Structures are given as structure tokens and as C-alpha cells.
Coordinates of C-alpha atoms in Angstrom, one line a residue:
Chain Y
M1 CA -54.7 156.9 124.1
T2 CA -50.7 157.7 123.7
I3 CA -48.0 157.9 121.3
A4 CA -45.2 156.7 124.1
A5 CA -42.6 158.8 123.6
I6 CA -40.9 158.6 120.4
D7 CA -38.6 160.8 120.4
S8 CA -37.0 162.5 124.0
L9 CA -37.0 165.2 125.6
S10 CA -33.6 167.5 124.8
W11 CA -34.9 171.1 125.9
N12 CA -33.8 172.4 123.0
L13 CA -37.1 174.6 121.9
V14 CA -36.6 174.3 118.8
S15 CA -34.5 171.3 117.9
D16 CA -37.8 169.5 120.0
F17 CA -39.9 171.8 117.8
N18 CA -38.5 170.6 114.3
Q19 CA -38.5 166.8 115.6
M20 CA -41.8 167.0 116.1
W21 CA -42.7 168.9 113.2
A22 CA -41.5 165.8 111.4
Y23 CA -44.7 163.6 111.7
A24 CA -47.9 165.2 110.6
F25 CA -49.8 164.1 112.9
M26 CA -48.3 166.2 115.0
R27 CA -48.4 168.7 112.1
N28 CA -52.6 168.3 112.2
A29 CA -52.8 167.7 115.8
F30 CA -51.2 171.7 115.8
E31 CA -53.5 172.7 113.8
A32 CA -56.6 171.5 114.8
G33 CA -56.1 172.2 118.3
T34 CA -54.9 176.0 117.2
V35 CA -58.1 176.0 116.0
V36 CA -60.2 174.5 118.7
S37 CA -58.6 176.4 121.1
I38 CA -60.1 180.0 119.4
V39 CA -63.2 178.4 119.4
G40 CA -63.1 177.3 123.1
G41 CA -62.0 180.6 124.0
V42 CA -63.8 183.0 121.9
V43 CA -67.0 181.4 122.7
G44 CA -66.3 180.3 126.6
Y45 CA -66.7 184.0 127.3
F46 CA -70.6 183.9 126.3
V47 CA -71.6 179.5 127.8
V48 CA -69.9 181.7 131.1
L49 CA -71.6 184.7 130.6
R50 CA -75.2 183.0 130.3
R51 CA -74.4 180.7 132.3
T52 CA -74.7 177.5 130.2
A53 CA -72.2 175.9 131.5
F54 CA -74.8 173.0 131.8
A55 CA -75.3 172.6 127.8
A56 CA -72.4 173.0 126.7
H57 CA -71.9 170.1 129.1
A58 CA -74.3 168.5 127.3
L59 CA -73.9 169.1 123.9
S60 CA -70.3 167.6 124.2
H61 CA -72.5 164.2 125.5
V62 CA -75.2 164.0 122.5
G63 CA -71.7 164.4 120.7
F64 CA -70.5 161.6 122.3
A65 CA -74.2 159.8 120.8
G66 CA -73.1 161.3 117.4
G67 CA -69.4 160.4 117.2
A68 CA -70.4 156.5 118.6
G69 CA -73.6 156.4 115.6
A70 CA -71.2 157.9 113.0
A71 CA -68.7 154.9 113.6
L72 CA -71.0 152.1 113.6
L73 CA -71.7 153.8 110.5
V74 CA -68.4 153.8 109.2
V75 CA -67.8 157.4 108.4
D76 CA -66.1 160.2 110.2
P77 CA -66.6 161.0 114.1
L78 CA -66.9 164.6 113.1
W79 CA -69.2 164.0 111.0
G80 CA -71.9 162.5 113.8
L81 CA -70.1 165.1 116.1
L82 CA -71.2 168.0 113.9
A83 CA -74.3 166.6 113.0
F84 CA -76.1 165.5 116.7
C85 CA -74.5 168.7 118.4
V86 CA -76.2 171.4 116.4
G87 CA -79.0 169.8 116.3
A88 CA -79.6 168.9 120.0
A89 CA -79.0 172.9 120.5
A90 CA -81.1 174.1 118.0
V91 CA -83.7 171.8 119.8
M92 CA -82.1 172.9 123.6
G93 CA -82.3 176.9 121.9
A94 CA -85.5 177.1 121.3
I95 CA -88.0 174.9 123.4
G96 CA -86.2 176.1 126.6
Q97 CA -85.9 180.1 126.8
R98 CA -86.7 180.3 131.3
L99 CA -83.8 179.1 133.0
R100 CA -85.5 176.0 135.5
E101 CA -87.2 175.1 132.3
R102 CA -84.5 175.3 129.8
D103 CA -82.8 173.4 132.3
V104 CA -84.9 170.5 132.5
V105 CA -85.0 170.0 129.0
I106 CA -81.5 169.9 128.3
G107 CA -81.2 167.2 131.4
I108 CA -83.6 165.6 129.1
V109 CA -82.4 165.7 125.2
L110 CA -78.2 164.9 127.8
M111 CA -80.4 161.7 128.9
F112 CA -82.1 160.4 125.5
A113 CA -78.7 161.4 123.4
L114 CA -76.6 159.3 126.5
G115 CA -79.2 156.2 126.2
L116 CA -78.5 156.0 122.2
G117 CA -74.8 156.4 122.2
Y118 CA -74.7 153.7 124.5
L119 CA -77.0 151.8 121.9
F120 CA -75.3 152.8 119.1
I121 CA -71.5 151.3 121.0
N122 CA -73.3 148.1 121.5
L123 CA -74.0 147.8 117.9
Y124 CA -70.7 148.1 117.7
S125 CA -68.3 145.9 116.7
G126 CA -65.5 147.3 115.9
N127 CA -63.1 148.9 117.9
S128 CA -63.7 149.4 122.3
A129 CA -60.7 152.6 120.9
D130 CA -62.7 154.3 119.4
V131 CA -65.5 155.0 122.1
Y132 CA -62.5 155.6 123.9
S133 CA -61.1 158.2 121.6
I134 CA -64.3 160.2 121.5
L135 CA -64.9 159.6 125.0
F136 CA -61.3 161.1 126.5
G137 CA -60.3 162.5 122.9
Q138 CA -57.8 161.1 120.1
I139 CA -55.8 164.7 119.1
F140 CA -52.9 163.0 117.5
G141 CA -55.4 160.4 115.8
I142 CA -57.0 164.1 113.5
D143 CA -56.4 163.1 109.5
T144 CA -56.2 166.2 107.4
E145 CA -59.2 166.3 105.8
D146 CA -60.5 166.8 110.0
V147 CA -58.3 169.8 109.8
V148 CA -60.1 171.4 107.5
V149 CA -63.2 170.7 108.6
T150 CA -62.1 171.8 111.8
L151 CA -61.0 174.5 110.1
V152 CA -64.3 175.4 108.3
V153 CA -66.1 175.5 111.1
G154 CA -63.6 177.7 112.9
V155 CA -63.9 180.2 110.9
I156 CA -67.9 180.2 110.8
V157 CA -68.0 180.7 114.5
V158 CA -65.2 183.5 114.3
T159 CA -67.3 184.7 111.8
L160 CA -71.0 184.9 113.7
I161 CA -70.0 185.8 117.3
G162 CA -68.4 188.6 115.2
V163 CA -71.4 189.5 113.6
I164 CA -73.5 189.1 116.3
Y165 CA -71.1 189.8 119.5
R166 CA -72.6 192.9 120.3
P167 CA -76.4 192.0 120.2
L168 CA -75.5 189.2 121.9
L169 CA -73.6 190.7 125.3
F170 CA -76.6 192.9 125.3
A171 CA -79.2 189.8 125.3
S172 CA -76.8 188.3 128.3
V173 CA -76.4 190.4 130.5
D174 CA -79.9 192.7 129.8
P175 CA -82.2 190.8 128.6
E176 CA -85.1 193.1 129.2
V177 CA -83.7 196.2 127.7
A178 CA -82.5 194.1 124.4
E179 CA -86.0 193.3 123.8
A180 CA -86.3 196.5 124.4
R181 CA -84.4 197.8 122.1
R182 CA -85.4 195.6 119.1
V183 CA -83.1 193.4 119.8
P184 CA -84.3 189.6 118.4
V185 CA -83.4 187.9 122.2
R186 CA -85.0 184.2 121.3
V187 CA -82.8 184.5 118.1
L188 CA -80.1 185.3 119.4
A189 CA -80.8 182.0 121.9
I190 CA -81.1 179.7 119.6
A191 CA -78.2 181.3 117.2
F192 CA -75.7 181.0 120.4
M193 CA -77.1 177.6 121.1
T194 CA -76.5 176.2 117.7
I195 CA -73.0 178.2 117.6
V196 CA -71.7 176.0 121.0
G197 CA -72.6 172.8 119.2
L198 CA -70.8 173.9 116.4
A199 CA -67.9 174.9 119.0
V200 CA -68.6 172.1 121.0
A201 CA -67.9 169.3 117.7
V202 CA -65.1 170.0 117.1
S203 CA -63.2 170.5 120.9
V204 CA -64.6 167.1 121.5
Q205 CA -62.2 165.8 119.2
V206 CA -59.4 167.0 121.2
V207 CA -59.9 167.0 125.1
G208 CA -63.4 163.9 124.6
V209 CA -66.9 164.2 125.3
L210 CA -65.7 164.7 129.5
L211 CA -62.9 166.7 129.5
I212 CA -64.4 169.7 127.1
F213 CA -65.0 172.3 129.5
A214 CA -60.8 172.4 129.8
L215 CA -61.3 174.2 126.6
L216 CA -65.1 175.7 126.9
I217 CA -65.3 177.1 130.2
A218 CA -61.8 176.6 132.2
P219 CA -59.5 179.5 129.6
A220 CA -62.7 182.1 129.8
A221 CA -63.6 181.6 133.9
I222 CA -60.0 182.5 134.4
A223 CA -59.9 185.0 131.9
E224 CA -63.0 186.3 133.8
R225 CA -60.7 186.0 136.8
L226 CA -58.3 188.7 135.9
C227 CA -59.7 190.9 133.7
S228 CA -63.2 192.9 133.7
R229 CA -63.2 194.1 130.4
P230 CA -65.0 191.6 127.8
S231 CA -62.8 192.1 124.5
S232 CA -59.7 191.6 127.0
A233 CA -61.8 188.8 128.9
M234 CA -62.1 187.1 125.0
V235 CA -58.5 187.4 123.9
V236 CA -57.7 186.0 127.5
S237 CA -59.4 183.8 126.7
V238 CA -58.0 182.8 124.3
V239 CA -54.1 182.7 124.6
T240 CA -55.6 180.1 128.2
A241 CA -56.9 178.1 125.1
L242 CA -53.7 178.2 123.0
A243 CA -50.8 177.9 125.9
C244 CA -53.0 174.5 127.7
T245 CA -53.5 172.8 124.0
W246 CA -50.3 173.5 123.0
I247 CA -48.2 172.8 125.8
G248 CA -50.2 169.7 126.5
L249 CA -49.5 168.9 122.8
L250 CA -46.0 168.5 123.9
L251 CA -45.5 167.0 126.6
G252 CA -47.4 164.7 125.1
F253 CA -45.4 163.9 122.3
Y254 CA -42.5 163.3 124.6
F255 CA -44.4 161.9 127.9
S256 CA -46.2 159.1 128.0
P257 CA -49.7 160.5 129.5
P258 CA -52.4 162.0 127.1
V259 CA -52.6 165.1 125.2
S260 CA -56.1 165.3 127.0
F261 CA -53.9 164.6 130.6
F262 CA -52.0 167.2 130.9
I263 CA -54.7 170.2 129.0
T264 CA -56.9 169.5 131.5
S265 CA -54.2 169.5 133.9
L266 CA -52.9 173.0 133.1
A267 CA -56.3 174.2 132.9
T268 CA -57.2 173.6 136.3
G269 CA -54.1 175.3 137.3
G270 CA -54.4 178.0 135.6
Y271 CA -58.0 178.6 137.5
V272 CA -56.4 178.0 140.7
L273 CA -53.4 180.7 140.5
A274 CA -55.9 182.6 138.5
R275 CA -58.2 182.6 141.3
V276 CA -54.9 183.7 144.0
V277 CA -54.1 186.2 141.3
S278 CA -57.2 187.9 141.2
Y279 CA -57.5 187.0 145.5
A280 CA -54.5 188.7 146.1
L281 CA -55.2 191.6 143.5
G282 CA -58.7 192.3 145.2
R283 CA -57.1 192.5 148.9
A284 CA -54.4 195.3 146.9
R285 CA -56.7 198.0 145.7
A286 CA -58.5 197.3 148.5
V287 CA -56.8 199.0 150.4
P288 CA -57.0 203.0 149.2
A289 CA -60.8 202.6 149.3
V290 CA -61.7 201.4 152.0
A291 CA -59.4 204.1 153.8
G292 CA -60.0 206.8 151.1
D293 CA -64.8 206.3 151.8
P294 CA -64.9 203.7 154.9
G295 CA -68.3 203.0 155.3
S296 CA -69.5 204.7 152.9
R297 CA -69.9 203.7 149.0
W298 CA -71.5 206.4 147.6
P299 CA -69.6 209.8 146.6
T300 CA -69.7 212.0 148.6
R301 CA -71.0 214.5 146.7
S302 CA -74.0 212.4 144.5
L303 CA -75.8 214.0 143.9
S304 CA -74.0 216.5 141.7
P305 CA -72.8 215.4 138.1
D306 CA -68.9 215.1 138.5
P307 CA -67.2 218.0 137.2
A308 CA -65.2 216.6 134.3
G309 CA -65.9 213.0 132.4
T310 CA -62.7 212.1 133.0
I311 CA -63.2 208.7 132.9
Q312 CA -60.9 205.8 130.9
L313 CA -63.2 203.4 128.8
Chain A
M1 CA -83.1 216.9 120.9
T2 CA -85.8 214.3 119.3
P3 CA -86.9 216.0 115.8
Q4 CA -90.3 214.9 116.4
V5 CA -93.1 217.0 117.1
P6 CA -91.1 219.3 119.0
G7 CA -94.1 220.9 120.5
G8 CA -96.3 218.0 121.2
P9 CA -97.0 215.4 124.8
V10 CA -94.3 213.6 125.0
V11 CA -96.9 210.8 126.0
R12 CA -101.2 211.2 124.9
A13 CA -103.7 208.4 126.0
T14 CA -106.9 208.7 125.6
G15 CA -109.7 206.1 127.2
L16 CA -106.3 204.3 127.8
A17 CA -107.3 200.4 129.0
A18 CA -104.6 197.8 129.6
G19 CA -105.5 194.0 130.5
Y20 CA -103.9 190.4 128.9
G21 CA -106.3 189.0 126.2
N22 CA -109.6 189.9 126.7
R23 CA -108.9 190.1 131.0
V24 CA -109.2 194.5 131.0
V25 CA -106.8 194.7 133.9
W26 CA -107.8 199.3 134.6
E27 CA -109.7 201.1 131.7
G28 CA -110.3 205.0 131.3
A29 CA -107.2 207.3 131.3
S30 CA -106.8 209.4 129.3
F31 CA -103.4 211.9 130.4
E32 CA -100.6 213.7 129.0
I33 CA -97.3 213.4 129.4
D34 CA -94.8 216.7 129.3
R35 CA -91.1 217.4 128.6
G36 CA -89.6 218.1 132.2
E37 CA -92.1 216.1 133.9
F38 CA -91.2 213.6 136.6
V39 CA -94.3 211.3 137.4
A40 CA -94.8 208.2 139.6
V41 CA -96.8 205.5 138.9
L42 CA -98.1 203.7 141.8
G43 CA -100.7 200.9 143.1
P44 CA -100.9 197.9 144.8
N45 CA -98.7 194.2 143.2
G46 CA -100.8 193.5 139.9
A47 CA -102.8 196.8 139.2
G48 CA -101.1 196.7 136.0
K49 CA -98.8 199.1 136.5
S50 CA -95.5 197.6 134.6
T51 CA -98.2 197.0 132.0
L52 CA -98.7 200.9 131.8
L53 CA -94.8 200.7 131.0
R54 CA -94.6 197.6 128.5
M55 CA -96.9 199.7 126.5
L56 CA -95.2 202.9 126.0
L57 CA -91.9 199.9 125.3
G58 CA -94.6 199.0 122.6
L59 CA -93.6 195.4 123.9
N60 CA -97.9 195.6 124.9
R61 CA -101.1 196.8 122.6
P62 CA -104.0 198.8 124.7
V63 CA -107.0 196.6 124.5
A64 CA -108.6 199.8 123.6
G65 CA -108.2 203.5 123.3
S66 CA -105.4 205.2 122.5
L67 CA -102.0 205.5 123.6
E68 CA -100.1 207.9 121.4
V69 CA -95.3 208.4 122.4
L70 CA -94.0 211.4 121.1
G71 CA -96.9 211.6 118.4
A72 CA -97.0 207.8 117.2
T73 CA -97.8 204.3 118.3
P74 CA -95.8 202.9 120.6
R75 CA -93.1 200.6 118.7
R76 CA -90.1 198.5 120.3
G77 CA -87.2 199.5 119.5
N78 CA -87.5 203.3 119.6
P79 CA -84.5 205.5 120.2
A80 CA -86.4 208.2 121.5
I81 CA -87.4 206.1 125.4
G82 CA -84.6 205.1 128.5
Y83 CA -85.9 201.9 130.1
V84 CA -84.8 200.5 132.6
P85 CA -86.2 197.6 134.1
Q86 CA -86.5 196.3 137.8
A87 CA -82.8 195.4 139.5
R88 CA -81.8 191.8 139.4
P89 CA -78.8 190.3 141.1
F90 CA -75.5 190.6 138.8
E91 CA -72.5 187.9 139.3
S92 CA -70.0 189.7 141.2
E93 CA -67.4 188.0 138.5
T94 CA -69.1 188.1 135.7
A95 CA -65.9 190.6 133.2
F96 CA -68.4 193.1 132.7
R97 CA -67.9 196.6 133.8
G98 CA -70.2 199.9 134.0
V99 CA -68.9 201.3 131.2
D100 CA -69.7 198.0 128.5
L101 CA -73.3 198.3 130.5
V102 CA -74.2 202.0 129.3
R103 CA -71.8 201.3 125.8
L104 CA -75.2 198.5 124.8
G105 CA -77.0 201.2 125.3
L106 CA -75.4 203.8 122.6
D107 CA -74.2 200.6 120.1
G108 CA -75.7 196.7 121.4
H109 CA -78.7 196.8 119.5
R110 CA -76.6 196.9 116.5
F111 CA -75.3 193.7 114.4
G112 CA -71.4 193.5 112.5
F113 CA -68.5 194.5 112.8
R114 CA -67.4 198.0 114.1
P115 CA -66.0 199.2 111.0
P116 CA -62.4 199.3 110.9
W117 CA -62.4 203.8 110.3
E118 CA -64.8 203.1 114.0
W119 CA -61.9 202.0 115.5
G120 CA -59.8 204.8 115.0
S121 CA -57.4 206.2 117.8
S122 CA -58.5 209.3 119.9
S123 CA -57.4 211.7 117.9
G124 CA -59.7 214.0 115.8
L125 CA -63.7 213.2 116.2
S126 CA -63.5 209.5 115.0
K127 CA -66.7 208.0 116.1
R128 CA -65.4 205.6 118.6
A129 CA -63.6 209.3 120.3
L130 CA -67.7 210.4 120.0
S131 CA -69.0 207.8 121.5
Q132 CA -66.9 207.7 124.1
A133 CA -67.6 211.2 124.9
Q134 CA -71.6 210.3 124.7
I135 CA -70.6 207.9 127.5
A136 CA -68.4 209.3 129.6
E137 CA -70.8 211.5 129.4
A138 CA -73.1 210.1 130.8
V139 CA -72.3 208.0 133.3
A140 CA -71.2 211.6 134.9
A141 CA -74.7 213.0 134.6
V142 CA -75.8 210.6 137.1
G143 CA -72.4 211.0 139.2
A144 CA -70.7 207.9 138.9
T145 CA -67.6 208.9 137.0
A146 CA -65.8 207.4 140.2
Y147 CA -66.5 203.5 139.9
A148 CA -68.5 203.7 136.3
T149 CA -65.0 200.9 135.6
R150 CA -65.1 199.0 138.0
R151 CA -67.5 194.7 137.1
I152 CA -71.7 195.7 137.6
G153 CA -71.4 192.5 140.0
Q154 CA -68.7 193.9 142.4
M155 CA -70.7 197.4 142.6
S156 CA -73.5 197.8 145.9
G157 CA -77.3 198.4 144.6
G158 CA -77.6 201.9 144.3
E159 CA -74.8 202.2 141.9
R160 CA -75.8 199.8 139.8
Q161 CA -79.4 201.5 139.9
R162 CA -77.3 204.7 138.8
L163 CA -74.8 203.2 135.7
W164 CA -78.6 201.5 134.5
L165 CA -79.9 204.9 134.3
A166 CA -76.8 206.2 132.5
Q167 CA -77.2 203.9 129.8
A168 CA -81.6 204.7 129.2
L169 CA -79.7 207.8 128.8
V170 CA -76.7 207.3 126.8
G171 CA -79.0 208.0 123.5
N172 CA -80.7 211.0 124.7
P173 CA -84.0 210.4 124.7
S174 CA -87.2 211.8 125.3
L175 CA -88.4 209.0 127.9
L176 CA -87.3 207.5 130.0
L177 CA -89.3 204.7 131.9
L178 CA -87.9 203.3 134.7
D179 CA -89.4 199.9 136.4
E180 CA -89.1 200.0 140.6
P181 CA -86.0 201.9 140.6
L182 CA -86.1 202.4 144.3
A183 CA -86.7 198.9 144.8
N184 CA -84.1 197.1 146.9
L185 CA -82.4 200.7 148.3
D186 CA -82.2 201.8 152.0
L187 CA -83.9 205.0 152.4
R188 CA -81.3 206.9 152.1
N189 CA -80.7 205.9 148.6
Q190 CA -84.1 205.9 148.0
A191 CA -84.4 209.8 148.5
I192 CA -80.4 210.4 146.3
M193 CA -82.1 208.1 143.2
A194 CA -85.8 210.4 142.8
E195 CA -84.3 214.1 143.3
L196 CA -81.1 212.9 140.6
I197 CA -84.4 211.4 138.3
G198 CA -86.0 214.3 138.9
E199 CA -83.6 216.5 138.2
L200 CA -82.3 214.9 134.5
A201 CA -85.7 215.3 133.9
H202 CA -85.7 219.2 134.3
S203 CA -82.9 219.7 133.0
R204 CA -82.5 217.6 129.8
N205 CA -85.9 218.6 130.0
L206 CA -87.4 214.4 129.4
A207 CA -90.4 212.7 130.6
A208 CA -89.5 210.7 132.8
V209 CA -92.1 208.0 134.3
I210 CA -91.0 205.7 137.7
V211 CA -93.3 203.0 138.4
A212 CA -93.1 202.9 142.9
H213 CA -94.6 201.0 145.5
D214 CA -94.8 203.9 148.1
L215 CA -95.1 208.2 147.5
N216 CA -92.9 208.9 150.2
P217 CA -89.7 209.2 148.8
L218 CA -90.9 211.2 146.1
R219 CA -93.8 213.7 147.2
Q220 CA -90.7 215.9 147.4
V221 CA -89.8 215.9 143.2
V222 CA -92.2 214.2 141.3
D223 CA -94.2 217.0 139.6
R224 CA -97.6 214.3 138.8
V225 CA -98.8 210.6 140.1
C226 CA -100.8 208.2 138.3
Y227 CA -102.6 205.7 140.6
I228 CA -104.0 202.7 139.2
A229 CA -106.0 200.6 141.4
G230 CA -109.4 198.6 141.1
N231 CA -109.5 198.6 136.8
G232 CA -108.9 202.7 137.1
V233 CA -106.3 205.7 136.7
A234 CA -106.4 208.7 138.8
I235 CA -103.6 211.1 137.5
G236 CA -102.8 214.8 139.6
T237 CA -100.2 215.8 142.3
P238 CA -100.3 213.9 145.2
D239 CA -101.8 215.6 147.2
E240 CA -104.4 215.9 144.7
V241 CA -104.1 212.2 143.9
I242 CA -103.2 210.4 147.1
T243 CA -106.6 211.0 149.4
T244 CA -109.5 209.8 150.6
E245 CA -112.1 210.2 148.9
V246 CA -110.2 209.3 144.9
L247 CA -107.7 206.8 146.9
S248 CA -111.8 205.1 147.6
R249 CA -113.2 205.5 145.2
L250 CA -110.7 204.0 143.3
Y251 CA -110.7 201.0 144.5
G252 CA -114.4 201.0 145.5
A253 CA -114.1 200.2 149.7
P254 CA -113.3 202.5 152.5
V255 CA -109.6 203.9 152.3
E256 CA -107.7 205.8 154.1
V257 CA -104.9 208.7 153.6
L258 CA -103.5 209.7 157.4
I259 CA -100.9 212.8 157.0
D260 CA -98.2 213.3 159.1
S261 CA -97.0 216.1 160.3
R262 CA -94.0 216.0 158.1
G263 CA -96.2 215.7 155.0
R264 CA -95.6 212.0 154.6
R265 CA -99.0 210.2 153.3
F266 CA -100.1 206.6 153.9
V267 CA -103.1 204.8 152.8
V268 CA -104.6 202.7 155.3
G269 CA -107.5 199.8 155.1
I270 CA -106.9 198.2 152.2
D271 CA -105.5 194.5 151.9
E272 CA -102.3 193.3 153.1
E273 CA -100.8 194.3 149.5
I274 CA -100.4 197.7 150.7
A275 CA -100.0 197.0 154.7
H276 CA -96.7 195.6 153.3
P277 CA -96.1 196.3 149.3
H278 CA -92.5 194.9 149.6
A279 CA -93.5 192.0 150.6
N280 CA -93.2 190.1 147.1
H281 CA -89.7 192.0 146.5
E282 CA -87.5 190.8 149.8
L283 CA -86.2 188.0 146.7
L284 CA -84.6 189.9 144.0
G285 CA -81.9 190.3 145.7
R286 CA -79.8 192.7 147.4

């Protein structure tokens, strides 16, 4: 659903912005979009790091069942999204621990959720536009209550990630040592899935069930190409998500294609650009390294400890 | 380095038996490992070598007998133990550097935000500066300073192995446990890694226990070997343990140890596992 050009773009960004800001639905869209981008950027780093993209994808489809179920009960779809996503995330996190097993469990949950969602839209006699908005996002339809709920969920997600940040990083890259160091690897897996469930539920409002990766995977994947430090990757991921959402909203307001289309196009373009940039940077860096030590990836005097601990952290 | 039992052995096993549930994998092991000692745990696949490491880490319980680490029952999360698991592949594009891995060894188990007073710049001895110095020291000790800020996924197997070793060292452990640190390395890097571990054990006065398949890259640098086979355990210097008599007794079958002109020892006459000890490890990646 689109708001076809109410006003036209004057290219005077200040007056354009003021024009947009005059509409309550645009303010709601920007506020919710901003919160969702921050959440998506932060959570996305760990989704990419832990290779749980499939789980995020499945959770968004579970959200479809939740949203459709809520529409059937004439409740705000956001509540259905939150209930279904968090419930399914806890089940996925608790049952599937090994990767193979996890994928199977996720697949089963995904299948059942889609079946349930189909049943709900079959029973639902309302407007089919409501179903479309769950599938492809309806950011211009966000009301003030949704913004408040999104903000609360966003604060919870970012705080939780902050509290479990270091052990989650440890459990994600080095689970065996983390377990030996008494990091509760299993509990963290369930907690993280629940966080993904929350992030998915609020993101669906903006980009919809089918385009969830635009905010949950693409910004983190772009950041991963450009940064090698976890904290900077997370910052770049958030900035990228914000840029995609804000520019997408601006374009969606002034031009007829839907916001979700602009956000996904920007995310895709950003990813392609990031690949090109990282490839070029990688080539630029590789030249002196090869010249200095041909054929060997070991330092020349590998056994003796390095004389001075000069290292950029 | 560690206040607990400064004089006693790091590891003390008495009549130790390992297994799962009611199944005993090996039994009757009594030994002590002291600071500065480098011990290699050898034996065929499935003999229970990794089980010994897991018991020392407090992840498995002994089936019988007693096991002490620094005078206490092994427990999970003991900061006096540095552990390096078997190498596994790492996605090359993951935004995670060598120094980030080492830092996890310092504070990766801690929940909560880093308090603001630890954020301070490197002026004075802020906690941040202190931890950065510790990380740099551990990275230098394994000779990885040149590449520690590169992504883990872009390093060679040997480089990666060194950073895992630095992570284990960063907390100044008294006991270093390494599971197959030489697997997936070429012969030259096997020798370099073995020598590095031995040197660290002696210079940092820590007990190093490593699980390995093949004695020969380690023969010159280990102090003792612990050979696990056929439900039994034999401990002693390589020349004492890797002999036709001791191994035949352990396996309960005639086994022959051949010694070549350079002193290398080869065990022959066992099944496929001994003849091709690396067969199961080719799947593990580069």
C-alpha cells in the first residue's frame, strides 16, 4: 500500500522534511522506523555472526500467523506478532541445539506457522489489504500506540543485548571454550532466539514478513564486509539500517512505489557496493603483504616471542 | 601466579577411571603433573583422550578414583585453566579479529556492560589499558603480533591456532589444556607449534597437557607422555612408554614399536586406526 505523492519533492531538503513532518503518520513512521533500524542493526550483527538467518526468516513467517490471527480477533496485529514470534523463538531455541537438528526444528515450526496463518486469513472476512500489510509492511499505517510498543520493545532488546553482549559473543564464536569457562551457552541460545523474535515482531511493521532481511540481515552483512571489529560492525550495521529506512521513507512519501521496495533496493544496492569496496580494499592491502613474505604465511622468526607488544587493539 | 597450593602438583590423579554412565573407557590411572611440565596424551581414536581433558575442565566426572586440579575438585569455569579445543573452520568474512578472540579469554564470561570507569583512555593505568596490555602480552607470547588484528577467518590454520593459544594464556593460567593442537597443520608447523607449547610451559611455569595423535612431532619437546589404550593408561617419558613391551601390555595384543635412525618411534601391528590416525580428521577443514 502506498501513499501516492501527496506533495512533490522540491529538493530543498529542509522544506521537504517540514512538509513530511506535518503529517502525524509520517512522524510515527519515522519514529518506529528509527527504533526498528537500531534494533535490526544490533540484532542483525549476531544473526549473521551465529548464522541464524534461517531462524530469523522462519520467525517472520511465524509472525505472519500471529498478525493474521490478531486481525481475525480484531486485535492490533503487533500484539499477535509479538506473542507468536517470542513463543516460537523460545521453542526453537530450547529444542534445537545442534545446527542440523536446529534447522529441522525451525523448518517444522515454519511450516506449521504458515499453515496456521493460511487458516486465519481464510477465516478472516476483513480487508485483504490487512494481509498485504503483514506480508510487505505498512509503515505509513503505524499508529501512536504501535510506536510506543515498538519503543518499549526496542529499549528491552538493546538493553538485553548490552547485558549479554560479551558472553553472547563468546558463545557465538567459541562455544567449546565458553562452555568450559562457565558461560551458559544453552541459556544464551534461548535468550538470543527470544531477542530475535522481538526484533522480528517490530520489524515486520516496517518491511513486512517477506522482506524482513532488509533490516535484519542486509545491514549486518554490509557492515561485516566493511568492518573487522565487532563493535564497529555493529555501529555500521545500525547506521546502514537507519540510512535505508530514512531514505526509503523519504522516497516512499514523495514517489509512488512502496516504502518497502525502496528499503530493500537500498539494502541490496548497499550490499553490492560493500562487496565491491571490500574487494577493492582487500586487493589494495594484499599487495605489500605478498611482496614482504612470498609464499609463507608465517612470520619469519616465528618461535621467538615478539620483542615489543605493539599492537593496535 | 596462582595463589592456590603454590608447592603442590597442578594435577593429581589417583586410581582415576573415565567413562560415560556405566561404561568404563579406561581405569587405574595414577599420576601427578607439575608446573613447567609438558605432557602429551596419546592413544588411538575413541580411547578416551579428550575425556581426560573434559574431566580436568570439570565437564565430565570421573567414574572412579579421584582427580584434583590445583588441590581441588575440577570445576567448570576455573580461571586457572586455559583451554584450546579442536580447531574448527571459521567463516572468512566474519567481522571478528584475532585480538577480539583473545579478549574473550579475559572477560568474555562476564555479563553486563563494561562500567564507564573502565572505558577511560590509555592515560594512567585504567582497567582498559591494563587489559589491552594483557592482550598484547599474550599475543606477543605466541608470536602473533604481526597478524592479530586481522580477521580470524582470513588466517591460516597455524595462525589461528596461535591466537586460540593466546586466548588460553591471557588469564595467566597454571594449567594449559590443548585438544589436538597439531591436527590440520603441516609437518613444519606441527614442529613449530609443539616447540612453542613446550617453551611456554617452561617459561611461564605452567603445566601443559595436550592431546595428540602422533608422538613424533612432540618427541623432542614433551617431558612425559600419557598413553591411553585398551582400558589402561601408561605414563612416563616417551622412551619409557612408547615401547613394544608397554604398548603390547596396554593393548593386550602384540604391538611392535619400531625406532628409525633419527629416533622416531612408530607403532605397528594395530588395526586401521593406528595405521591411519588422521583418517577421521580430514573432514575438519583446512
